[in-house]
PDB file of C-alpha atoms in Angstrom:
ATOM      1  CA  UNK K  51    -111.119 279.644  47.362  1.00 44.00           C
ATOM      2  CA  UNK K  52    -110.895 278.504  50.967  1.00 46.00           C
ATOM      3  CA  UNK K  53    -113.188 278.325  53.746  1.00 48.00           C
ATOM      4  CA  UNK K  54    -112.699 281.082  56.124  1.00 47.00           C
ATOM      5  CA  UNK K  55    -111.671 280.103  59.824  1.00 47.00           C
ATOM      6  CA  UNK K  56    -113.833 280.387  63.081  1.00 47.00           C
ATOM      7  CA  UNK K  57    -113.370 282.260  65.618  1.00 45.00           C
ATOM      8  CA  UNK K  58    -115.023 280.124  68.285  1.00 42.00           C
ATOM      9  CA  UNK K  59    -112.707 277.275  67.846  1.00 49.00           C
ATOM     10  CA  UNK K  60    -110.449 275.690  70.256  1.00 59.00           C
ATOM     11  CA  UNK K  61    -108.202 274.547  67.410  1.00 69.00           C
ATOM     12  CA  UNK K  62    -105.000 276.947  66.794  1.00 80.00           C
ATOM     13  CA  UNK K  63    -104.772 279.590  64.133  1.00 86.00           C
ATOM     14  CA  UNK K  64    -102.517 278.156  62.562  1.00 87.00           C
ATOM     15  CA  UNK K  65    -103.636 274.609  62.395  1.00 86.00           C
ATOM     16  CA  UNK K  66    -107.392 276.082  60.622  1.00 87.00           C
ATOM     17  CA  UNK K  67    -105.203 277.205  58.073  1.00 91.00           C
ATOM     18  CA  UNK K  68    -102.873 274.056  57.583  1.00 89.00           C
ATOM     19  CA  UNK K  69    -105.848 272.178  57.709  1.00 87.00           C
ATOM     20  CA  UNK K  70    -107.933 274.755  54.996  1.00 89.00           C
ATOM     21  CA  UNK K  71    -104.944 274.759  52.833  1.00 91.00           C
ATOM     22  CA  UNK K  72    -104.746 270.692  53.131  1.00 86.00           C
ATOM     23  CA  UNK K  73    -107.961 270.175  52.064  1.00 84.00           C
ATOM     24  CA  UNK K  74    -107.934 272.145  48.976  1.00 87.00           C
ATOM     25  CA  UNK K  75    -105.030 270.344  47.772  1.00 84.00           C
ATOM     26  CA  UNK K  76    -106.455 267.201  48.901  1.00 81.00           C
ATOM     27  CA  UNK K  77    -109.277 268.052  46.986  1.00 79.00           C
ATOM     28  CA  UNK K  78    -107.501 269.263  43.966  1.00 81.00           C
ATOM     29  CA  UNK K  79    -108.546 273.264  44.192  1.00 86.00           C
ATOM     30  CA  UNK K  80    -104.813 273.786  44.443  1.00 87.00           C
ATOM     31  CA  UNK K  81    -103.459 271.225  42.059  1.00 83.00           C
ATOM     32  CA  UNK K  82    -100.241 269.387  42.058  1.00 79.00           C
ATOM     33  CA  UNK K  83     -97.418 271.966  40.913  1.00 80.00           C
ATOM     34  CA  UNK K  84     -99.575 274.539  41.477  1.00 86.00           C
ATOM     35  CA  UNK K  85     -98.299 277.619  43.390  1.00 89.00           C
ATOM     36  CA  UNK K  86     -99.938 278.273  47.047  1.00 92.00           C
ATOM     37  CA  UNK K  87    -100.927 282.157  47.189  1.00 92.00           C
ATOM     38  CA  UNK K  88     -98.058 284.015  49.409  1.00 92.00           C
ATOM     39  CA  UNK K  89     -98.059 284.263  52.582  1.00 92.00           C
ATOM     40  CA  UNK K  90     -98.991 288.181  52.203  1.00 92.00           C
ATOM     41  CA  UNK K  91    -102.025 286.988  50.588  1.00 93.00           C
ATOM     42  CA  UNK K  92    -102.527 284.190  53.107  1.00 94.00           C
ATOM     43  CA  UNK K  93    -102.212 286.743  55.776  1.00 93.00           C
ATOM     44  CA  UNK K  94    -105.331 288.863  54.476  1.00 93.00           C
ATOM     45  CA  UNK K  95    -107.290 286.103  53.456  1.00 92.00           C
ATOM     46  CA  UNK K  96    -107.329 284.287  56.816  1.00 92.00           C
ATOM     47  CA  UNK K  97    -107.059 287.574  58.916  1.00 91.00           C
ATOM     48  CA  UNK K  98    -104.174 285.999  60.889  1.00 91.00           C
ATOM     49  CA  UNK K  99    -100.293 287.196  61.231  1.00 91.00           C
ATOM     50  CA  UNK K 100     -97.229 285.983  58.999  1.00 91.00           C
ATOM     51  CA  UNK K 101     -95.778 283.430  61.806  1.00 91.00           C
ATOM     52  CA  UNK K 102     -99.271 281.528  61.926  1.00 91.00           C
ATOM     53  CA  UNK K 103     -98.918 281.457  58.230  1.00 93.00           C
ATOM     54  CA  UNK K 104     -95.565 279.706  58.127  1.00 92.00           C
ATOM     55  CA  UNK K 105     -96.248 278.020  60.570  1.00 91.00           C
ATOM     56  CA  UNK K 106     -99.150 276.584  58.795  1.00 91.00           C
ATOM     57  CA  UNK K 107     -97.240 275.997  55.682  1.00 92.00           C
ATOM     58  CA  UNK K 108     -94.394 274.520  58.041  1.00 89.00           C
ATOM     59  CA  UNK K 109     -97.247 271.912  59.122  1.00 86.00           C
ATOM     60  CA  UNK K 110     -98.305 271.005  54.896  1.00 88.00           C
ATOM     61  CA  UNK K 111     -94.745 270.798  54.184  1.00 86.00           C
ATOM     62  CA  UNK K 112     -93.976 268.198  57.327  1.00 82.00           C
ATOM     63  CA  UNK K 113     -97.578 266.689  55.602  1.00 80.00           C
ATOM     64  CA  UNK K 114     -95.661 266.531  52.235  1.00 81.00           C
ATOM     65  CA  UNK K 115     -98.765 268.228  50.726  1.00 85.00           C
ATOM     66  CA  UNK K 116     -96.487 271.531  49.835  1.00 87.00           C
ATOM     67  CA  UNK K 117     -92.842 271.697  49.001  1.00 85.00           C
ATOM     68  CA  UNK K 118     -90.825 275.361  49.087  1.00 84.00           C
ATOM     69  CA  UNK K 119     -88.431 276.589  46.569  1.00 80.00           C
ATOM     70  CA  UNK K 120     -86.014 279.060  48.039  1.00 75.00           C
ATOM     71  CA  UNK K 121     -86.914 282.777  46.310  1.00 75.00           C
ATOM     72  CA  UNK K 122     -89.646 280.561  44.435  1.00 79.00           C
ATOM     73  CA  UNK K 123     -92.524 280.190  46.188  1.00 85.00           C
ATOM     74  CA  UNK K 124     -94.514 277.299  47.591  1.00 89.00           C
ATOM     75  CA  UNK K 125     -96.120 274.813  45.591  1.00 88.00           C
ATOM     76  CA  UNK K 126     -98.658 271.798  46.056  1.00 87.00           C
ATOM     77  CA  UNK K 127     -97.351 268.533  45.814  1.00 81.00           C
ATOM     78  CA  UNK K 128    -100.357 266.669  45.390  1.00 62.00           C
ATOM     79  CA  UNK K 129    -102.246 264.172  47.451  1.00 58.00           C
ATOM     80  CA  UNK K 130    -100.146 261.125  46.414  1.00 56.00           C
ATOM     81  CA  UNK K 131     -96.829 262.129  48.404  1.00 53.00           C
ATOM     82  CA  UNK K 132     -99.003 262.834  51.791  1.00 50.00           C
ATOM     83  CA  UNK K 133     -98.806 259.080  52.515  1.00 54.00           C
ATOM     84  CA  UNK K 134     -97.167 257.345  55.638  1.00 52.00           C
ATOM     85  CA  UNK K 135     -93.367 258.933  55.466  1.00 56.00           C
ATOM     86  CA  UNK K 136     -90.686 256.801  58.174  1.00 54.00           C
ATOM     87  CA  UNK K 137     -87.834 259.267  59.616  1.00 58.00           C
ATOM     88  CA  UNK K 138     -84.900 258.306  61.168  1.00 59.00           C
ATOM     89  CA  UNK K 139     -81.797 260.442  62.613  1.00 66.00           C
ATOM     90  CA  UNK K 140     -78.171 259.332  62.506  1.00 66.00           C
ATOM     91  CA  UNK K 141     -74.782 260.811  61.517  1.00 67.00           C
ATOM     92  CA  UNK K 142     -72.934 261.673  58.431  1.00 70.00           C
ATOM     93  CA  UNK K 143     -70.186 259.746  58.674  1.00 70.00           C
ATOM     94  CA  UNK K 144     -72.782 256.507  59.300  1.00 69.00           C
ATOM     95  CA  UNK K 145     -73.710 256.726  55.374  1.00 68.00           C
ATOM     96  CA  UNK K 146     -70.521 257.673  54.151  1.00 70.00           C
ATOM     97  CA  UNK K 147     -69.260 255.067  51.502  1.00 68.00           C
ATOM     98  CA  UNK K 148     -65.196 254.246  51.166  1.00 72.00           C
ATOM     99  CA  UNK K 149     -64.856 256.345  47.777  1.00 76.00           C
ATOM    100  CA  UNK K 150     -64.033 254.744  44.733  1.00 86.00           C
ATOM    101  CA  UNK K 151     -65.626 257.053  42.571  1.00 89.00           C
ATOM    102  CA  UNK K 152     -64.990 257.041  38.582  1.00 92.00           C
ATOM    103  CA  UNK K 153     -66.028 260.670  36.990  1.00 94.00           C
ATOM    104  CA  UNK K 154     -68.071 259.698  33.703  1.00 94.00           C
ATOM    105  CA  UNK K 155     -69.407 262.763  33.079  1.00 94.00           C
ATOM    106  CA  UNK K 156     -69.357 266.688  34.099  1.00 95.00           C
ATOM    107  CA  UNK K 157     -71.422 269.281  32.688  1.00 95.00           C
ATOM    108  CA  UNK K 158     -73.556 272.446  34.057  1.00 95.00           C
ATOM    109  CA  UNK K 159     -77.152 271.882  34.097  1.00 93.00           C
ATOM    110  CA  UNK K 160     -80.406 273.271  35.511  1.00 88.00           C
ATOM    111  CA  UNK K 161     -81.594 271.828  38.706  1.00 83.00           C
ATOM    112  CA  UNK K 162     -83.484 268.820  37.649  1.00 83.00           C
ATOM    113  CA  UNK K 163     -87.320 267.794  38.633  1.00 79.00           C
ATOM    114  CA  UNK K 164     -86.271 265.459  41.428  1.00 77.00           C
ATOM    115  CA  UNK K 165     -83.412 267.883  42.912  1.00 80.00           C
ATOM    116  CA  UNK K 166     -86.680 270.598  43.444  1.00 78.00           C
ATOM    117  CA  UNK K 167     -88.461 268.830  44.764  1.00 72.00           C
ATOM    118  CA  UNK K 168     -86.822 267.964  47.715  1.00 74.00           C
ATOM    119  CA  UNK K 169     -83.813 270.243  47.703  1.00 78.00           C
ATOM    120  CA  UNK K 170     -84.707 273.923  49.134  1.00 70.00           C
ATOM    121  CA  UNK K 171     -82.817 275.476  45.968  1.00 76.00           C
ATOM    122  CA  UNK K 172     -84.119 277.940  43.338  1.00 77.00           C
ATOM    123  CA  UNK K 173     -84.810 276.673  40.082  1.00 76.00           C
ATOM    124  CA  UNK K 174     -82.968 278.894  37.631  1.00 83.00           C
ATOM    125  CA  UNK K 175     -79.664 278.406  39.419  1.00 85.00           C
ATOM    126  CA  UNK K 176     -77.116 276.836  37.168  1.00 90.00           C
ATOM    127  CA  UNK K 177     -75.333 273.522  38.976  1.00 94.00           C
ATOM    128  CA  UNK K 178     -72.056 271.863  38.500  1.00 95.00           C
ATOM    129  CA  UNK K 179     -72.581 267.985  37.843  1.00 96.00           C
ATOM    130  CA  UNK K 180     -70.131 264.999  38.018  1.00 96.00           C
ATOM    131  CA  UNK K 181     -71.761 261.742  37.163  1.00 96.00           C
ATOM    132  CA  UNK K 182     -69.868 258.450  37.375  1.00 95.00           C
ATOM    133  CA  UNK K 183     -69.527 255.462  39.523  1.00 93.00           C
ATOM    134  CA  UNK K 184     -68.551 254.389  42.819  1.00 92.00           C
ATOM    135  CA  UNK K 185     -66.711 250.890  43.223  1.00 91.00           C
ATOM    136  CA  UNK K 186     -66.188 248.228  45.957  1.00 86.00           C
ATOM    137  CA  UNK K 187     -63.063 246.919  46.365  1.00 74.00           C
ATOM    138  CA  UNK K 188     -63.417 243.936  43.710  1.00 73.00           C
ATOM    139  CA  UNK K 189     -64.419 246.796  41.007  1.00 80.00           C
ATOM    140  CA  UNK K 190     -68.116 245.872  41.096  1.00 90.00           C
ATOM    141  CA  UNK K 191     -70.202 248.669  41.316  1.00 92.00           C
ATOM    142  CA  UNK K 192     -72.249 250.128  44.317  1.00 91.00           C
ATOM    143  CA  UNK K 193     -73.472 253.041  43.241  1.00 93.00           C
ATOM    144  CA  UNK K 194     -74.268 255.293  40.254  1.00 96.00           C
ATOM    145  CA  UNK K 195     -74.035 258.766  41.636  1.00 95.00           C
ATOM    146  CA  UNK K 196     -74.491 262.400  40.210  1.00 96.00           C
ATOM    147  CA  UNK K 197     -73.119 265.214  42.374  1.00 96.00           C
ATOM    148  CA  UNK K 198     -74.140 268.607  42.189  1.00 96.00           C
ATOM    149  CA  UNK K 199     -72.698 271.581  43.273  1.00 95.00           C
ATOM    150  CA  UNK K 200     -73.974 275.451  43.131  1.00 93.00           C
ATOM    151  CA  UNK K 201     -71.601 278.013  41.742  1.00 93.00           C
ATOM    152  CA  UNK K 202     -70.112 278.952  44.859  1.00 93.00           C
ATOM    153  CA  UNK K 203     -68.542 275.888  45.625  1.00 95.00           C
ATOM    154  CA  UNK K 204     -68.209 274.427  42.144  1.00 95.00           C
ATOM    155  CA  UNK K 205     -65.555 276.601  40.995  1.00 94.00           C
ATOM    156  CA  UNK K 206     -63.080 274.703  43.981  1.00 95.00           C
ATOM    157  CA  UNK K 207     -63.960 271.109  42.641  1.00 93.00           C
ATOM    158  CA  UNK K 208     -62.862 269.019  40.004  1.00 93.00           C
ATOM    159  CA  UNK K 209     -62.998 265.443  38.475  1.00 94.00           C
ATOM    160  CA  UNK K 210     -60.033 264.017  39.846  1.00 93.00           C
ATOM    161  CA  UNK K 211     -60.434 265.175  43.663  1.00 92.00           C
ATOM    162  CA  UNK K 212     -63.866 263.825  43.924  1.00 93.00           C
ATOM    163  CA  UNK K 213     -62.309 260.627  42.824  1.00 90.00           C
ATOM    164  CA  UNK K 214     -61.100 259.565  46.180  1.00 80.00           C
ATOM    165  CA  UNK K 215     -59.270 258.964  48.364  1.00 85.00           C
ATOM    166  CA  UNK K 216     -61.782 261.477  50.503  1.00 87.00           C
ATOM    167  CA  UNK K 217     -65.579 260.745  50.397  1.00 90.00           C
ATOM    168  CA  UNK K 218     -67.133 263.478  48.258  1.00 92.00           C
ATOM    169  CA  UNK K 219     -68.549 265.821  50.724  1.00 92.00           C
ATOM    170  CA  UNK K 220     -65.522 265.845  53.246  1.00 93.00           C
ATOM    171  CA  UNK K 221     -63.477 266.819  49.488  1.00 93.00           C
ATOM    172  CA  UNK K 222     -65.909 269.631  49.584  1.00 94.00           C
ATOM    173  CA  UNK K 223     -65.021 270.644  52.830  1.00 94.00           C
ATOM    174  CA  UNK K 224     -62.094 270.673  52.858  1.00 94.00           C
ATOM    175  CA  UNK K 225     -61.515 272.257  49.253  1.00 94.00           C
ATOM    176  CA  UNK K 226     -64.160 275.052  49.561  1.00 94.00           C
ATOM    177  CA  UNK K 227     -63.395 275.903  53.621  1.00 95.00           C
ATOM    178  CA  UNK K 228     -67.039 275.203  54.160  1.00 94.00           C
ATOM    179  CA  UNK K 229     -68.855 272.668  57.404  1.00 93.00           C
ATOM    180  CA  UNK K 230     -71.215 270.266  56.413  1.00 92.00           C
ATOM    181  CA  UNK K 231     -73.785 271.399  59.475  1.00 89.00           C
ATOM    182  CA  UNK K 232     -76.545 268.625  58.162  1.00 88.00           C
ATOM    183  CA  UNK K 233     -77.846 266.142  55.700  1.00 87.00           C
ATOM    184  CA  UNK K 234     -81.444 265.562  54.249  1.00 85.00           C
ATOM    185  CA  UNK K 235     -81.995 262.625  52.394  1.00 84.00           C
ATOM    186  CA  UNK K 236     -85.134 261.196  50.829  1.00 83.00           C
ATOM    187  CA  UNK K 237     -85.079 257.197  50.065  1.00 84.00           C
ATOM    188  CA  UNK K 238     -87.273 255.839  47.347  1.00 83.00           C
ATOM    189  CA  UNK K 239     -87.607 252.395  45.209  1.00 87.00           C
ATOM    190  CA  UNK K 240     -86.564 253.489  41.409  1.00 90.00           C
ATOM    191  CA  UNK K 241     -86.271 251.014  38.461  1.00 93.00           C
ATOM    192  CA  UNK K 242     -83.024 251.530  36.728  1.00 92.00           C
ATOM    193  CA  UNK K 243     -82.683 252.085  32.736  1.00 93.00           C
ATOM    194  CA  UNK K 244     -80.217 253.254  30.290  1.00 94.00           C
ATOM    195  CA  UNK K 245     -76.520 254.535  31.206  1.00 94.00           C
ATOM    196  CA  UNK K 246     -77.330 254.446  34.895  1.00 94.00           C
ATOM    197  CA  UNK K 247     -78.651 250.272  34.038  1.00 95.00           C
ATOM    198  CA  UNK K 248     -75.199 249.731  31.973  1.00 95.00           C
ATOM    199  CA  UNK K 249     -73.086 251.586  34.675  1.00 95.00           C
ATOM    200  CA  UNK K 250     -74.807 249.194  37.585  1.00 94.00           C
ATOM    201  CA  UNK K 251     -74.086 246.478  35.337  1.00 93.00           C
ATOM    202  CA  UNK K 252     -77.719 245.613  35.499  1.00 94.00           C
ATOM    203  CA  UNK K 253     -80.343 244.607  33.150  1.00 94.00           C
ATOM    204  CA  UNK K 254     -83.150 247.298  31.907  1.00 93.00           C
ATOM    205  CA  UNK K 255     -85.934 247.721  34.593  1.00 92.00           C
ATOM    206  CA  UNK K 256     -84.261 246.515  37.939  1.00 94.00           C
ATOM    207  CA  UNK K 257     -85.576 247.571  40.939  1.00 94.00           C
ATOM    208  CA  UNK K 258     -82.849 249.302  43.342  1.00 93.00           C
ATOM    209  CA  UNK K 259     -82.794 251.609  46.286  1.00 91.00           C
ATOM    210  CA  UNK K 260     -82.796 255.460  45.182  1.00 92.00           C
ATOM    211  CA  UNK K 261     -81.411 258.256  47.458  1.00 90.00           C
ATOM    212  CA  UNK K 262     -81.535 262.255  47.188  1.00 90.00           C
ATOM    213  CA  UNK K 263     -79.522 263.720  49.723  1.00 89.00           C
ATOM    214  CA  UNK K 264     -78.732 267.110  50.469  1.00 90.00           C
ATOM    215  CA  UNK K 265     -76.262 268.642  52.143  1.00 91.00           C
ATOM    216  CA  UNK K 266     -75.972 272.293  54.170  1.00 89.00           C
ATOM    217  CA  UNK K 267     -74.265 274.685  55.804  1.00 89.00           C
ATOM    218  CA  UNK K 268     -75.150 276.102  58.998  1.00 87.00           C
ATOM    219  CA  UNK K 269     -76.997 278.626  57.426  1.00 85.00           C
ATOM    220  CA  UNK K 270     -79.241 276.242  55.178  1.00 83.00           C
ATOM    221  CA  UNK K 271     -76.944 276.670  52.113  1.00 87.00           C
ATOM    222  CA  UNK K 272     -76.710 273.562  49.744  1.00 90.00           C
ATOM    223  CA  UNK K 273     -73.564 272.913  49.485  1.00 93.00           C
ATOM    224  CA  UNK K 274     -73.586 269.271  47.800  1.00 94.00           C
ATOM    225  CA  UNK K 275     -76.650 267.471  46.499  1.00 93.00           C
ATOM    226  CA  UNK K 276     -76.781 264.084  45.149  1.00 91.00           C
ATOM    227  CA  UNK K 277     -78.692 261.575  43.569  1.00 93.00           C
ATOM    228  CA  UNK K 278     -77.859 257.735  43.721  1.00 93.00           C
ATOM    229  CA  UNK K 279     -78.741 254.936  42.496  1.00 95.00           C
ATOM    230  CA  UNK K 280     -77.620 251.780  44.681  1.00 93.00           C
ATOM    231  CA  UNK K 281     -76.253 248.353  43.109  1.00 93.00           C
ATOM    232  CA  UNK K 282     -79.140 245.744  45.101  1.00 91.00           C
ATOM    233  CA  UNK K 283     -76.683 243.202  45.354  1.00 89.00           C
ATOM    234  CA  UNK K 284     -74.646 245.291  47.132  1.00 83.00           C
ATOM    235  CA  UNK K 285     -75.934 247.793  48.965  1.00 79.00           C
ATOM    236  CA  UNK K 286     -78.721 247.374  52.081  1.00 77.00           C
ATOM    237  CA  UNK K 287     -79.523 249.927  54.432  1.00 74.00           C
ATOM    238  CA  UNK K 288     -80.679 249.041  58.452  1.00 77.00           C
ATOM    239  CA  UNK K 289     -81.526 250.583  61.350  1.00 74.00           C
ATOM    240  CA  UNK K 290     -81.732 249.677  64.421  1.00 78.00           C
ATOM    241  CA  UNK K 291     -85.313 251.036  66.405  1.00 76.00           C
ATOM    242  CA  UNK K 292     -85.979 251.440  69.912  1.00 76.00           C
ATOM    243  CA  UNK K 293     -89.711 252.661  71.799  1.00 80.00           C
ATOM    244  CA  UNK K 294     -89.881 256.228  72.477  1.00 66.00           C
ATOM    245  CA  UNK K 295     -88.500 257.417  75.596  1.00 62.00           C
ATOM    246  CA  UNK K 296     -91.109 257.876  77.757  1.00 57.00           C
ATOM    247  CA  UNK K 297     -93.852 255.296  76.337  1.00 54.00           C
ATOM    248  CA  UNK K 298     -94.807 252.178  78.124  1.00 56.00           C
ATOM    249  CA  UNK K 299     -92.311 249.531  76.137  1.00 53.00           C
ATOM    250  CA  UNK K 300     -89.896 251.666  76.652  1.00 52.00           C
ATOM    251  CA  UNK K 301     -87.588 249.891  79.159  1.00 55.00           C
ATOM    252  CA  UNK K 302     -87.009 252.058  82.517  1.00 55.00           C
ATOM    253  CA  UNK K 303     -83.874 254.569  82.210  1.00 51.00           C
ATOM    254  CA  UNK K 304     -83.343 253.598  78.523  1.00 49.00           C
ATOM    255  CA  UNK K 305     -82.308 256.890  76.364  1.00 48.00           C
ATOM    256  CA  UNK K 306     -84.120 255.208  73.457  1.00 46.00           C
ATOM    257  CA  UNK K 307     -82.171 257.057  70.333  1.00 46.00           C
ATOM    258  CA  UNK K 308     -83.295 256.574  66.727  1.00 43.00           C
ATOM    259  CA  UNK K 309     -80.693 255.791  64.734  1.00 44.00           C
ATOM    260  CA  UNK K 310     -79.522 254.935  61.155  1.00 42.00           C
ATOM    261  CA  UNK K 311     -76.863 252.787  59.589  1.00 40.00           C
ATOM    262  CA  UNK K 312     -75.540 251.570  56.742  1.00 42.00           C
ATOM    263  CA  UNK K 313     -74.424 247.829  55.159  1.00 42.00           C
ATOM    264  CA  UNK K 314     -71.982 247.213  52.588  1.00 42.00           C
TER     265      UNK K 314
END
């Protein structure tokens, strides 16, 4: 299925494997949604170590050509996901909103496709869903939220606790006695329809900013996931950017951090 690596090249082995798999995905030899061969199979095919294969898959994941599903496997995402991406690093507390959440629905659900695409969870696990709207001080809708919790966390959580005064993740940390080690978030454009449009008091088809975020503990296990649609008039996302330290345009002695912040 793939071309074999050449022994004479100076390109690192993991990069050869990564490039070969990338070409297979971009050409459609491995179609979007199809499983990538297992690490063991790739080791045998390319005659390389498992460490080399994992580095190759890490690189493909960074290029958004594959997605890993914990306990399930690695799957191709297709060439449409390999476009330009900007990654910012900031602090969790900077993106937390004042909590005036009203929970409108609670259910036990399978992970939706949009979560599986971005969050490292197996697709067979059952999640506890809390769906509602967080409001601003004047009762204007700020964001429509779908909060998801794995079983180990869900048993400590109820709708009343999520409705404040603490932001949901802070409530989870307190009730479940866990600590958010880091969060991963992707922000994409979206249009709202149906109940989401109605709850945000927007016309169906209105473009909004959508965020999918997952909080992980120190062991890399998700403790809270959410899918958020923000009201376009009540929320904006801003960032202050600096030249990379050591670049020609960076001020001498500048620390040049990259930070993100929110303004509501």
